[in-house]
PDB file of C-alpha atoms in Angstrom:
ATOM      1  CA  UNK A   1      78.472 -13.250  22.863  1.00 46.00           C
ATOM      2  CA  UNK A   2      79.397 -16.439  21.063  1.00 47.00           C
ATOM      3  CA  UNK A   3      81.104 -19.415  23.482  1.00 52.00           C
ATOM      4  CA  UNK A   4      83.197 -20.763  20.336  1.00 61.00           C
ATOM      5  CA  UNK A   5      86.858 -20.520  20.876  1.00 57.00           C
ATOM      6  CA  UNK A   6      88.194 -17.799  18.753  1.00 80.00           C
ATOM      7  CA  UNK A   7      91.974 -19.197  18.565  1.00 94.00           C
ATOM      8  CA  UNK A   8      93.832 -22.104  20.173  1.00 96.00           C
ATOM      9  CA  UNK A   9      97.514 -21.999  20.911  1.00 96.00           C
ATOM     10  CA  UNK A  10      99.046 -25.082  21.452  1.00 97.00           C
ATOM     11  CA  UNK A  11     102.503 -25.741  22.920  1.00 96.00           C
ATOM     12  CA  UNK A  12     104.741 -28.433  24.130  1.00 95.00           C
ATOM     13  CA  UNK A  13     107.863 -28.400  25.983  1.00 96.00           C
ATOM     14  CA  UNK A  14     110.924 -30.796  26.938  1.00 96.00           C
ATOM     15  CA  UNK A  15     110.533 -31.680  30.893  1.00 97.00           C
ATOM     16  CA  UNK A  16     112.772 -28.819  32.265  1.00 95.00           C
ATOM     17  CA  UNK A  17     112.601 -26.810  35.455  1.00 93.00           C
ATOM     18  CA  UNK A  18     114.758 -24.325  33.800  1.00 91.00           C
ATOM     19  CA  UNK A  19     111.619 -23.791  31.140  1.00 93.00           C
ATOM     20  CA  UNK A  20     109.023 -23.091  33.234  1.00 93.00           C
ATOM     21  CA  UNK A  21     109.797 -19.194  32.356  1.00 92.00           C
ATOM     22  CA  UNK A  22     108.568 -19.735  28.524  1.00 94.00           C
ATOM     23  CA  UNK A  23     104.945 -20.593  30.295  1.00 95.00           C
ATOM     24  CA  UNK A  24     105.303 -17.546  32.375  1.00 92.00           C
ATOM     25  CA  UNK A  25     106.322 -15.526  28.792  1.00 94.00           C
ATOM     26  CA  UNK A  26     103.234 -16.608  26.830  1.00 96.00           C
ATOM     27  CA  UNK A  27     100.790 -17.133  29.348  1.00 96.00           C
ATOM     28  CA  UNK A  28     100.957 -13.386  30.048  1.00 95.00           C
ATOM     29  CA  UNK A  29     101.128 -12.185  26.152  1.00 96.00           C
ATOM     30  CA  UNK A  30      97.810 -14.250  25.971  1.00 97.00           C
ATOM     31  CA  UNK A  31      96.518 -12.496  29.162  1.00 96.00           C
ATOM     32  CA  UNK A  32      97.215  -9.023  28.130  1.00 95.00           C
ATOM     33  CA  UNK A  33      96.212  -9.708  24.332  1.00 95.00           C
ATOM     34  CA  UNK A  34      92.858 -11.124  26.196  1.00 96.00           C
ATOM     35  CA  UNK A  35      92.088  -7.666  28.192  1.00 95.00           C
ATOM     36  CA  UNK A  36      92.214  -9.675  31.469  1.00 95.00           C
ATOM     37  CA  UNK A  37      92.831  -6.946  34.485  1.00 93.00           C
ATOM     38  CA  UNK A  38      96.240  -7.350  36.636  1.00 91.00           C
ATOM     39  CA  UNK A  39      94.937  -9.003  39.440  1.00 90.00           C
ATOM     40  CA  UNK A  40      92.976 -11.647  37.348  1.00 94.00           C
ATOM     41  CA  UNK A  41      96.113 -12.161  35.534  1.00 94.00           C
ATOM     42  CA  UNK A  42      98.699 -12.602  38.160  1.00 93.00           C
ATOM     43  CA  UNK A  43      96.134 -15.396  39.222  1.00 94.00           C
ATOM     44  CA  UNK A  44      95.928 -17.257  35.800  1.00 97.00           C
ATOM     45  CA  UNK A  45      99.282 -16.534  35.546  1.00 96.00           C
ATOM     46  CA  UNK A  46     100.177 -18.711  38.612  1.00 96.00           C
ATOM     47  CA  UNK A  47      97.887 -21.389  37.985  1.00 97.00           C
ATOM     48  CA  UNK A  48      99.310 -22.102  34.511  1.00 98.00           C
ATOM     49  CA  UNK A  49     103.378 -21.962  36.023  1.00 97.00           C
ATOM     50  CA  UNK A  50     101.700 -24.410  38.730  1.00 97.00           C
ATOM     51  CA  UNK A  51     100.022 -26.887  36.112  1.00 97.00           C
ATOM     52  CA  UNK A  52     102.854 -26.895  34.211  1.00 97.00           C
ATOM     53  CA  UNK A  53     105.159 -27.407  37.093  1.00 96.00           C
ATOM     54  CA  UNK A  54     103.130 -30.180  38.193  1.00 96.00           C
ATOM     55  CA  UNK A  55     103.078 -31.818  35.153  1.00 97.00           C
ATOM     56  CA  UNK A  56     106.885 -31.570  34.073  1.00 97.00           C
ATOM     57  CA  UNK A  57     108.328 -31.975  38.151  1.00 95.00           C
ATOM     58  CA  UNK A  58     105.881 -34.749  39.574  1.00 95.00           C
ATOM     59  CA  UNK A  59     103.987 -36.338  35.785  1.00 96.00           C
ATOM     60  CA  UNK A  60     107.256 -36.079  33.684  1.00 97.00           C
ATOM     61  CA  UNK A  61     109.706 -36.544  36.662  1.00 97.00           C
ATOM     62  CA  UNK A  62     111.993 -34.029  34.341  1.00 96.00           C
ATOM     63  CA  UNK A  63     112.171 -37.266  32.414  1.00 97.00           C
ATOM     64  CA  UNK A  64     114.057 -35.193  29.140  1.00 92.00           C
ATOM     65  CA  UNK A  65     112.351 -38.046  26.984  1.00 95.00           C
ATOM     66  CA  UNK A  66     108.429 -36.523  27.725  1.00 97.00           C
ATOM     67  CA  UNK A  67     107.049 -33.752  26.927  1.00 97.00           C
ATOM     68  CA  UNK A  68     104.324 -31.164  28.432  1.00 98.00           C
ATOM     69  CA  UNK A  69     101.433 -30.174  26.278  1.00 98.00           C
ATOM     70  CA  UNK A  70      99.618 -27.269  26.812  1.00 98.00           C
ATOM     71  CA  UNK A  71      96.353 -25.841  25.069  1.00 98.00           C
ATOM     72  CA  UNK A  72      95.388 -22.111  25.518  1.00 97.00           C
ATOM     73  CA  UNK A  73      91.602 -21.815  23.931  1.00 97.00           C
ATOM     74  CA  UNK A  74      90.989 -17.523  23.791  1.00 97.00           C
ATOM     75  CA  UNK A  75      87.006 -17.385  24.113  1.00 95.00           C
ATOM     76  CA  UNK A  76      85.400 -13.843  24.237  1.00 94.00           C
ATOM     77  CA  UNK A  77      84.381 -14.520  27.493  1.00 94.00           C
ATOM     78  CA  UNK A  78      86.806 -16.607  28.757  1.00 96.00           C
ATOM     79  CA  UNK A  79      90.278 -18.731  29.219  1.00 97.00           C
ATOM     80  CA  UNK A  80      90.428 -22.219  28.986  1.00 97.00           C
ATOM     81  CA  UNK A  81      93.791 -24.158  29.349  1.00 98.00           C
ATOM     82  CA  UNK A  82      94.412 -27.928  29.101  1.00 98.00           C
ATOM     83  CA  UNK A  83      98.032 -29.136  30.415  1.00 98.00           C
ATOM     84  CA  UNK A  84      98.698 -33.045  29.843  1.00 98.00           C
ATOM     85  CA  UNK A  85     101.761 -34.553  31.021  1.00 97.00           C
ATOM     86  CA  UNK A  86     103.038 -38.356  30.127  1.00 97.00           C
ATOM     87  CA  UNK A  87     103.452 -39.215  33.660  1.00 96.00           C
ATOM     88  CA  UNK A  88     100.960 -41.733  36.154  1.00 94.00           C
ATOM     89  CA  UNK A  89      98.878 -39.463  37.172  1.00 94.00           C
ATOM     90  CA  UNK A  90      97.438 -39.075  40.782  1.00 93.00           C
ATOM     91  CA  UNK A  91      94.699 -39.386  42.982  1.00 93.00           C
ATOM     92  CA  UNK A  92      93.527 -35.839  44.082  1.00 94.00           C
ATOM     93  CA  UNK A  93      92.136 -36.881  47.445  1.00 93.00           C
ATOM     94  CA  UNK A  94      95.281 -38.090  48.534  1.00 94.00           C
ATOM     95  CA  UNK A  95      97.309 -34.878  48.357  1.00 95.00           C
ATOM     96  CA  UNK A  96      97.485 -33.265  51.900  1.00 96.00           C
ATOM     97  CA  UNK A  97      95.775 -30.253  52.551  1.00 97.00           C
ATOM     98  CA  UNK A  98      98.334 -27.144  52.682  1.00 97.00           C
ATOM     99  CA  UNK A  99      95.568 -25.420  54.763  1.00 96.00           C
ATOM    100  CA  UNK A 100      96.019 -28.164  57.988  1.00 96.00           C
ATOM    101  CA  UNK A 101      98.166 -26.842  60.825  1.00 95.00           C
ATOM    102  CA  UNK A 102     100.165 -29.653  60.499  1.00 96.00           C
ATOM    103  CA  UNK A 103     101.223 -29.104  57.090  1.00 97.00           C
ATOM    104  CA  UNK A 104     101.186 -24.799  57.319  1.00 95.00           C
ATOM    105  CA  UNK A 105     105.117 -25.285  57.295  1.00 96.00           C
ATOM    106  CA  UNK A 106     106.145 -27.583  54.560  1.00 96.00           C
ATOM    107  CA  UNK A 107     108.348 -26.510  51.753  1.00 95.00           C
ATOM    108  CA  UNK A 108     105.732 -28.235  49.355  1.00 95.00           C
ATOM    109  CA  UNK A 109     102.348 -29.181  48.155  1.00 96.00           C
ATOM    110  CA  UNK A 110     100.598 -26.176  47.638  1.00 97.00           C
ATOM    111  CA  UNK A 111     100.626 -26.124  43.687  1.00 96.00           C
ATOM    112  CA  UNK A 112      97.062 -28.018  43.361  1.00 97.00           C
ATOM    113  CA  UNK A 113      95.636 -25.720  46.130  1.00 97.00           C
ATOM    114  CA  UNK A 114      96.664 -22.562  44.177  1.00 97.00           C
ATOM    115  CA  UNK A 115      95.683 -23.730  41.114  1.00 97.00           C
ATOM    116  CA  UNK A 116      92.034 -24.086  42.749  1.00 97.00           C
ATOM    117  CA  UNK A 117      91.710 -20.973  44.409  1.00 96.00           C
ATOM    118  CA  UNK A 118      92.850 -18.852  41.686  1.00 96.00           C
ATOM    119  CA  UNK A 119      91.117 -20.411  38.783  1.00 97.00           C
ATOM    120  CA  UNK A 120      86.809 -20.415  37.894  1.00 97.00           C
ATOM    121  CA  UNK A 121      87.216 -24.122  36.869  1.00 98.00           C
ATOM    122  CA  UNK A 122      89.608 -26.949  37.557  1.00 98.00           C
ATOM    123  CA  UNK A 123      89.178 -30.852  36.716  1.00 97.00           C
ATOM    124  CA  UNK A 124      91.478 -33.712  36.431  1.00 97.00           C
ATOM    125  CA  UNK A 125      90.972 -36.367  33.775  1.00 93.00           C
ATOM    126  CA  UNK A 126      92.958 -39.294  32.802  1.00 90.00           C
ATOM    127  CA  UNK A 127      93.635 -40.189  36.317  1.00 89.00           C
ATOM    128  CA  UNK A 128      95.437 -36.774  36.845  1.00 87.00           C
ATOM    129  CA  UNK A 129      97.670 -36.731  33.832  1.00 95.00           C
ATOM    130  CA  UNK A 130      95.528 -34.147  32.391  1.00 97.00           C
ATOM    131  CA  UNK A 131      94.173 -30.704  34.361  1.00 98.00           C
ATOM    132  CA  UNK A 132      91.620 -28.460  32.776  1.00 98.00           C
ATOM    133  CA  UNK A 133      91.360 -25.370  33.936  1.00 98.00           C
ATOM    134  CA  UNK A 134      88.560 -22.087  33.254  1.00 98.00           C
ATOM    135  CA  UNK A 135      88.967 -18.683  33.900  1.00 97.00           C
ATOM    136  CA  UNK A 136      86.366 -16.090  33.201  1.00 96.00           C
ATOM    137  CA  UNK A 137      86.866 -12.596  32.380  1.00 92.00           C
ATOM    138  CA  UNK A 138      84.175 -11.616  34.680  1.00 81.00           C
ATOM    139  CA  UNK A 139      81.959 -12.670  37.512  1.00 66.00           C
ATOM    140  CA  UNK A 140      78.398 -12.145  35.364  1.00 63.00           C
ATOM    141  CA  UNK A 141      80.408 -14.387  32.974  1.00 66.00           C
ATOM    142  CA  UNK A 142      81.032 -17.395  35.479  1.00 67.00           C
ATOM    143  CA  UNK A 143      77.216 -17.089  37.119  1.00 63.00           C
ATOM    144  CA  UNK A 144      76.191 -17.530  33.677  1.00 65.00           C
ATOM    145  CA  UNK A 145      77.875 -20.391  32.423  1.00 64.00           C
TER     146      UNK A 145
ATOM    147  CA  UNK B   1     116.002 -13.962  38.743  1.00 95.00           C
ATOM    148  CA  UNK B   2     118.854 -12.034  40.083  1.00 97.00           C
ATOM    149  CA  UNK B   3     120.024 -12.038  44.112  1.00 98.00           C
ATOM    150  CA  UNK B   4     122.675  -9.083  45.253  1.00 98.00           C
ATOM    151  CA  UNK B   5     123.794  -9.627  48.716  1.00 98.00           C
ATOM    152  CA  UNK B   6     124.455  -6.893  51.295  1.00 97.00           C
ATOM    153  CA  UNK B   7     125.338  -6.642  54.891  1.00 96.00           C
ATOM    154  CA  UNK B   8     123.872  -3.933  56.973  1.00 97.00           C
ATOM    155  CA  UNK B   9     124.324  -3.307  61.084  1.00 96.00           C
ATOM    156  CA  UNK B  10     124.697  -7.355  60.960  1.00 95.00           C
ATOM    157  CA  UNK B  11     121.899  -8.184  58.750  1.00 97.00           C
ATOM    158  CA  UNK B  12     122.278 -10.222  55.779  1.00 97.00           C
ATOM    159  CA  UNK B  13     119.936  -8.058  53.077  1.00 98.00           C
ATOM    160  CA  UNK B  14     119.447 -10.262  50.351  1.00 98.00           C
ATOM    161  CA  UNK B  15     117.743  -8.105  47.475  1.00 98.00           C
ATOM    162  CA  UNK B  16     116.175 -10.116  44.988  1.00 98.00           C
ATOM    163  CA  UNK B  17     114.857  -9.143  41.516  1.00 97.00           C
ATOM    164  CA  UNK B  18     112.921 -11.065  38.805  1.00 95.00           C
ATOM    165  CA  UNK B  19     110.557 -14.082  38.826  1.00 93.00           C
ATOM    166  CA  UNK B  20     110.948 -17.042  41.431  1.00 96.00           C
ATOM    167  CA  UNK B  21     109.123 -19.757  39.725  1.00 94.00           C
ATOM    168  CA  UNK B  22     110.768 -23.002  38.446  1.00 90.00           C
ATOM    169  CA  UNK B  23     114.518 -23.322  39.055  1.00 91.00           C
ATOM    170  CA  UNK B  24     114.777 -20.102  40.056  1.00 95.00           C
ATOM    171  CA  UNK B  25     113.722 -21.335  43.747  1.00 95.00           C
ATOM    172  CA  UNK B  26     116.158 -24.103  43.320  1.00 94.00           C
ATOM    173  CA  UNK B  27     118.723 -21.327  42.884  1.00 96.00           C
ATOM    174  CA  UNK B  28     117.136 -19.005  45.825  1.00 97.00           C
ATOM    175  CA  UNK B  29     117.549 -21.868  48.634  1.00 97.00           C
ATOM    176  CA  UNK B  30     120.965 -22.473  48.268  1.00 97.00           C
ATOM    177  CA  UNK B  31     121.926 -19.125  48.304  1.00 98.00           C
ATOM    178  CA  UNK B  32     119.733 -18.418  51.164  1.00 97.00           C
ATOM    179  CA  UNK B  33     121.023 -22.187  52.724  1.00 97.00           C
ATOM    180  CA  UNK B  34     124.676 -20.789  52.442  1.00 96.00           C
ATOM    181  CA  UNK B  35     124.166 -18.223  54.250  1.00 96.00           C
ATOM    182  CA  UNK B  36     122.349 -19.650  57.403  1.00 96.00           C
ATOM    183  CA  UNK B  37     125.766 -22.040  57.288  1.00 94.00           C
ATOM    184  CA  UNK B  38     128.093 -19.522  56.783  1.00 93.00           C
ATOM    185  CA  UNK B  39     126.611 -18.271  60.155  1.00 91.00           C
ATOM    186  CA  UNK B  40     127.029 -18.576  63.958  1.00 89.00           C
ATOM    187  CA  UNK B  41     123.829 -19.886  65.949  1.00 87.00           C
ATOM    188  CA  UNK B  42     121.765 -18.044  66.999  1.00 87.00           C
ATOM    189  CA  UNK B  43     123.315 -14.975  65.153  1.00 92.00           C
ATOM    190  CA  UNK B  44     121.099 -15.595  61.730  1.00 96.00           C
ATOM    191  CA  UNK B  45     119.512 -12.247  60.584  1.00 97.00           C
ATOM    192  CA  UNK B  46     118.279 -12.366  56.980  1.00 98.00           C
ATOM    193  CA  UNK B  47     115.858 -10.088  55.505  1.00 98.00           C
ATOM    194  CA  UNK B  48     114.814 -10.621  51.794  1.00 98.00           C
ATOM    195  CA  UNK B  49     113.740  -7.831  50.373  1.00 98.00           C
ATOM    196  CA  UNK B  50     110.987  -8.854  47.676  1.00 97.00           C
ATOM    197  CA  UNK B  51     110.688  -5.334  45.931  1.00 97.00           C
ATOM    198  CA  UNK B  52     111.806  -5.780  42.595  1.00 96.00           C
ATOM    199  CA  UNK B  53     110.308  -9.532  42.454  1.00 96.00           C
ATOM    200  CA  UNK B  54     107.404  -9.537  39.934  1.00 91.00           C
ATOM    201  CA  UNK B  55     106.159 -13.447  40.426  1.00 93.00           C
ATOM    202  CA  UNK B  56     106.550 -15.758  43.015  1.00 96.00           C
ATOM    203  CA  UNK B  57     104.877 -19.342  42.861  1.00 96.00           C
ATOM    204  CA  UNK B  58     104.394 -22.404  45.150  1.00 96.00           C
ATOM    205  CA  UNK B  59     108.304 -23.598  44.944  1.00 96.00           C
ATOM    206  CA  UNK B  60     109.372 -20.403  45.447  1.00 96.00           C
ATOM    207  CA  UNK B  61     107.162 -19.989  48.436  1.00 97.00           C
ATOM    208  CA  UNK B  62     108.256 -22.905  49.559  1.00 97.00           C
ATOM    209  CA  UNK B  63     111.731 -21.843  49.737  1.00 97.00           C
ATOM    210  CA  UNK B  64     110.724 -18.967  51.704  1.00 97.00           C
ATOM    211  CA  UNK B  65     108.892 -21.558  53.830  1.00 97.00           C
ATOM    212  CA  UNK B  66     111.918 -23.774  54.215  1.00 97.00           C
ATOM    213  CA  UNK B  67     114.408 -20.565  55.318  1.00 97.00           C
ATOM    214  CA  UNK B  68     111.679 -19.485  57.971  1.00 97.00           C
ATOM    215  CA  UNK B  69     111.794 -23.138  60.189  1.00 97.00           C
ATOM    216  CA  UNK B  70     115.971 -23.600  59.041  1.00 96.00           C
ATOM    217  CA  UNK B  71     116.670 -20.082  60.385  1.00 97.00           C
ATOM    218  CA  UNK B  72     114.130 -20.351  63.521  1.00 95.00           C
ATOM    219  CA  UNK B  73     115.971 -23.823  64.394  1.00 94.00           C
ATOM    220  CA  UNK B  74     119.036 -22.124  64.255  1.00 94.00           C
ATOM    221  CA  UNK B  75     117.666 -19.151  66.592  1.00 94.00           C
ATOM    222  CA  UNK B  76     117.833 -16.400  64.698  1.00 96.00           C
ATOM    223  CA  UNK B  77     115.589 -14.968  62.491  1.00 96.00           C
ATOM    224  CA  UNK B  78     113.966 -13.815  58.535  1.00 97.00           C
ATOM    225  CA  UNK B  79     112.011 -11.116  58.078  1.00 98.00           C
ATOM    226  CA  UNK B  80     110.288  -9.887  54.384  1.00 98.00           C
ATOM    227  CA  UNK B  81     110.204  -6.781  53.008  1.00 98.00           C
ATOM    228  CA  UNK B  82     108.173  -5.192  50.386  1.00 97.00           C
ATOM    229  CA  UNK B  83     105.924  -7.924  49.997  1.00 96.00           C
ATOM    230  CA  UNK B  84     103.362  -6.528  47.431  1.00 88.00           C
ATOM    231  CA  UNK B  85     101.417  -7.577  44.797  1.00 78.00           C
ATOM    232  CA  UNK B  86     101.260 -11.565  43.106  1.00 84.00           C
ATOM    233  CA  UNK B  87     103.564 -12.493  47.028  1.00 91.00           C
ATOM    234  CA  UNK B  88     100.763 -11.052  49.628  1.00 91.00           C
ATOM    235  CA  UNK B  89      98.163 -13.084  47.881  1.00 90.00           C
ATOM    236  CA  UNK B  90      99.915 -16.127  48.199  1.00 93.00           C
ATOM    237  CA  UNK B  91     101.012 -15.781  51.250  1.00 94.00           C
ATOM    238  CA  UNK B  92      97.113 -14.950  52.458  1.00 93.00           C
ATOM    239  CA  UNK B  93      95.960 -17.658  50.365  1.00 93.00           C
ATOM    240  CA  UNK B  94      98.375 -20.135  51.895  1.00 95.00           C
ATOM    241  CA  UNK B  95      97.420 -19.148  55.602  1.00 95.00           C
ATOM    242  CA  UNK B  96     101.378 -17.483  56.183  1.00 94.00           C
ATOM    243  CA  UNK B  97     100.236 -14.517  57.023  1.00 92.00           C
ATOM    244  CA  UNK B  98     101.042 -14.509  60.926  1.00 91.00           C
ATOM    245  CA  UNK B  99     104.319 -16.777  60.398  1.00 93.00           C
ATOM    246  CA  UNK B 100     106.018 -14.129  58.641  1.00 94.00           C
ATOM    247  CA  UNK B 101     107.243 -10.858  60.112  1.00 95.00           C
ATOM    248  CA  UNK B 102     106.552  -7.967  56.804  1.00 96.00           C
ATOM    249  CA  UNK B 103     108.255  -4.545  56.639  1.00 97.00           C
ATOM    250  CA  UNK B 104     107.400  -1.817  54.060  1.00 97.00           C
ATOM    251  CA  UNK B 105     110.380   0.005  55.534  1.00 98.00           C
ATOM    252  CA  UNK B 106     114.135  -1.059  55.361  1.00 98.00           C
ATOM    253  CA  UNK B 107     114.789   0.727  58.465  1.00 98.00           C
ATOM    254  CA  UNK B 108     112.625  -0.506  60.554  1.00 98.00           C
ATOM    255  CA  UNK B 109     113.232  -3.926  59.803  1.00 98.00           C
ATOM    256  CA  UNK B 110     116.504  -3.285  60.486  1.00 98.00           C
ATOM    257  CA  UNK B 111     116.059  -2.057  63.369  1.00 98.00           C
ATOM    258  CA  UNK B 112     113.287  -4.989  64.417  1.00 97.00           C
ATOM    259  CA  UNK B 113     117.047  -7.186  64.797  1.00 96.00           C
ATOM    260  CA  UNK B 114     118.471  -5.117  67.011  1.00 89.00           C
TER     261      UNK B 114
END
């Protein structure tokens, strides 16, 4: 099975809150298109709303002047999703763990933690204004890459 | 997202249908916040039923998070219901499991306020 990405949708969006849903609307028509099962999807599904979240609430700062870019690569074997934001960027290290007691009852900062545990692959480039993130469509598929 | 509220044997029932993600969970804590004002201490009883909610993500979990300490510093008390699906993983992902009290059954959660 080839590793070449088949198609590549690419979208970008005005730094809204209120457009977060559009993510949630083609994220899952690439999901079901893709064959991924429910379970698998509800997690990709989350991680993309999280990374694109991130990247129009804390990169953009709902600034209406950036934008959010997203790239959806459709491998056979595979999901790979770029989001890029205009913003700073950040320093991974220095966001709290969700998982310490002390933090178990904030109202925030679990966004990068989800993203993690529900994706194959997640990196930060450009000093955090850009998140890659892998999903495979099965296990075999991740020991093998 | 839609919210319908509904009183029952004085619990606030607050059924909630759609996706909480984005603004949505803006929109969810102040309807939630209004009604732990609108109430007495110690007399907040608010149980959200999650049924009909297909997505939930980390803002909207964090609204959740938020009601749980405003209503237990205002000693009363939130309960979930029907938490299936996308919600139970996040909530066992994010370690919640033990913080919040989960029904699959509206009368016995009703009853748990009694």
């Amino acid at each position: 099975m080839g590793k070449t990405a088949e198609q590549v949708i690419r979208l970008d969006l005005p730094s809204s809150m209120q457009l977060v849903y559009v993510l949630d609307a083609i994220i899952s028509e690439i999901l079901r298109e893709m064959g991924f099962d429910e379970e698998t999807s509800e997690q990709v599904n989350l991680a993309v709303i999280e990374a694109g979240t991130n990247a129009i609430k804390h990169g953009n700062k709902e600034d209406p002047n950036k934008r959010a870019y997203f790239e959806f690569a459709v491998h056979p074997d595979k999901l790979a999703v770029v989001v890029r934001d205009e913003g700073q960027g950040f320093v991974r290290e220095e966001v709290a763990d969700p998982l310490d007691p002390v933090n178990l009852l904030k109202s925030s900062g679990r966004g990068l933690f989800l993203m993690e545990a529900c994706m194959d692959v997640v990196t930060y480039g450009n000093s955090g204004a850009v998140v890659n993130m892998v999903k495979y469509k099965s296990s075999s598929e991740k020991q093998q890459a | 997202m839609n919210v319908d509220i509904r009183k029952r044997e004085g619990v606030t029932v607050l059924d909630i249908e759609g996706r909480i993600i984005g603004s949505d969970s803006l929109a969810l804590k102040h309807i939630i916040d209004e009604q732990i004002n609108a109430t007495e201490e110690g007399q907040v009883k608010i149980l959200l039923n999650l049924e009909k909610v297909r997505m939930v993500d980390s803002s909207g979990l964090g609204v959740i998070v938020a009601a749980y300490t405003s209503v237990q510093r205002k000693g009363g008390r939130i309960s979930l219901l029907h938490v299936g699906g996308n919600i139970k993983s996040l909530i066992v992902m994010a370690k919640l499991v033990t913080i919040f009290d989960r029904y699959e059954d509206e009368n016995e959660a009703i009853a748990s306020f009694q």
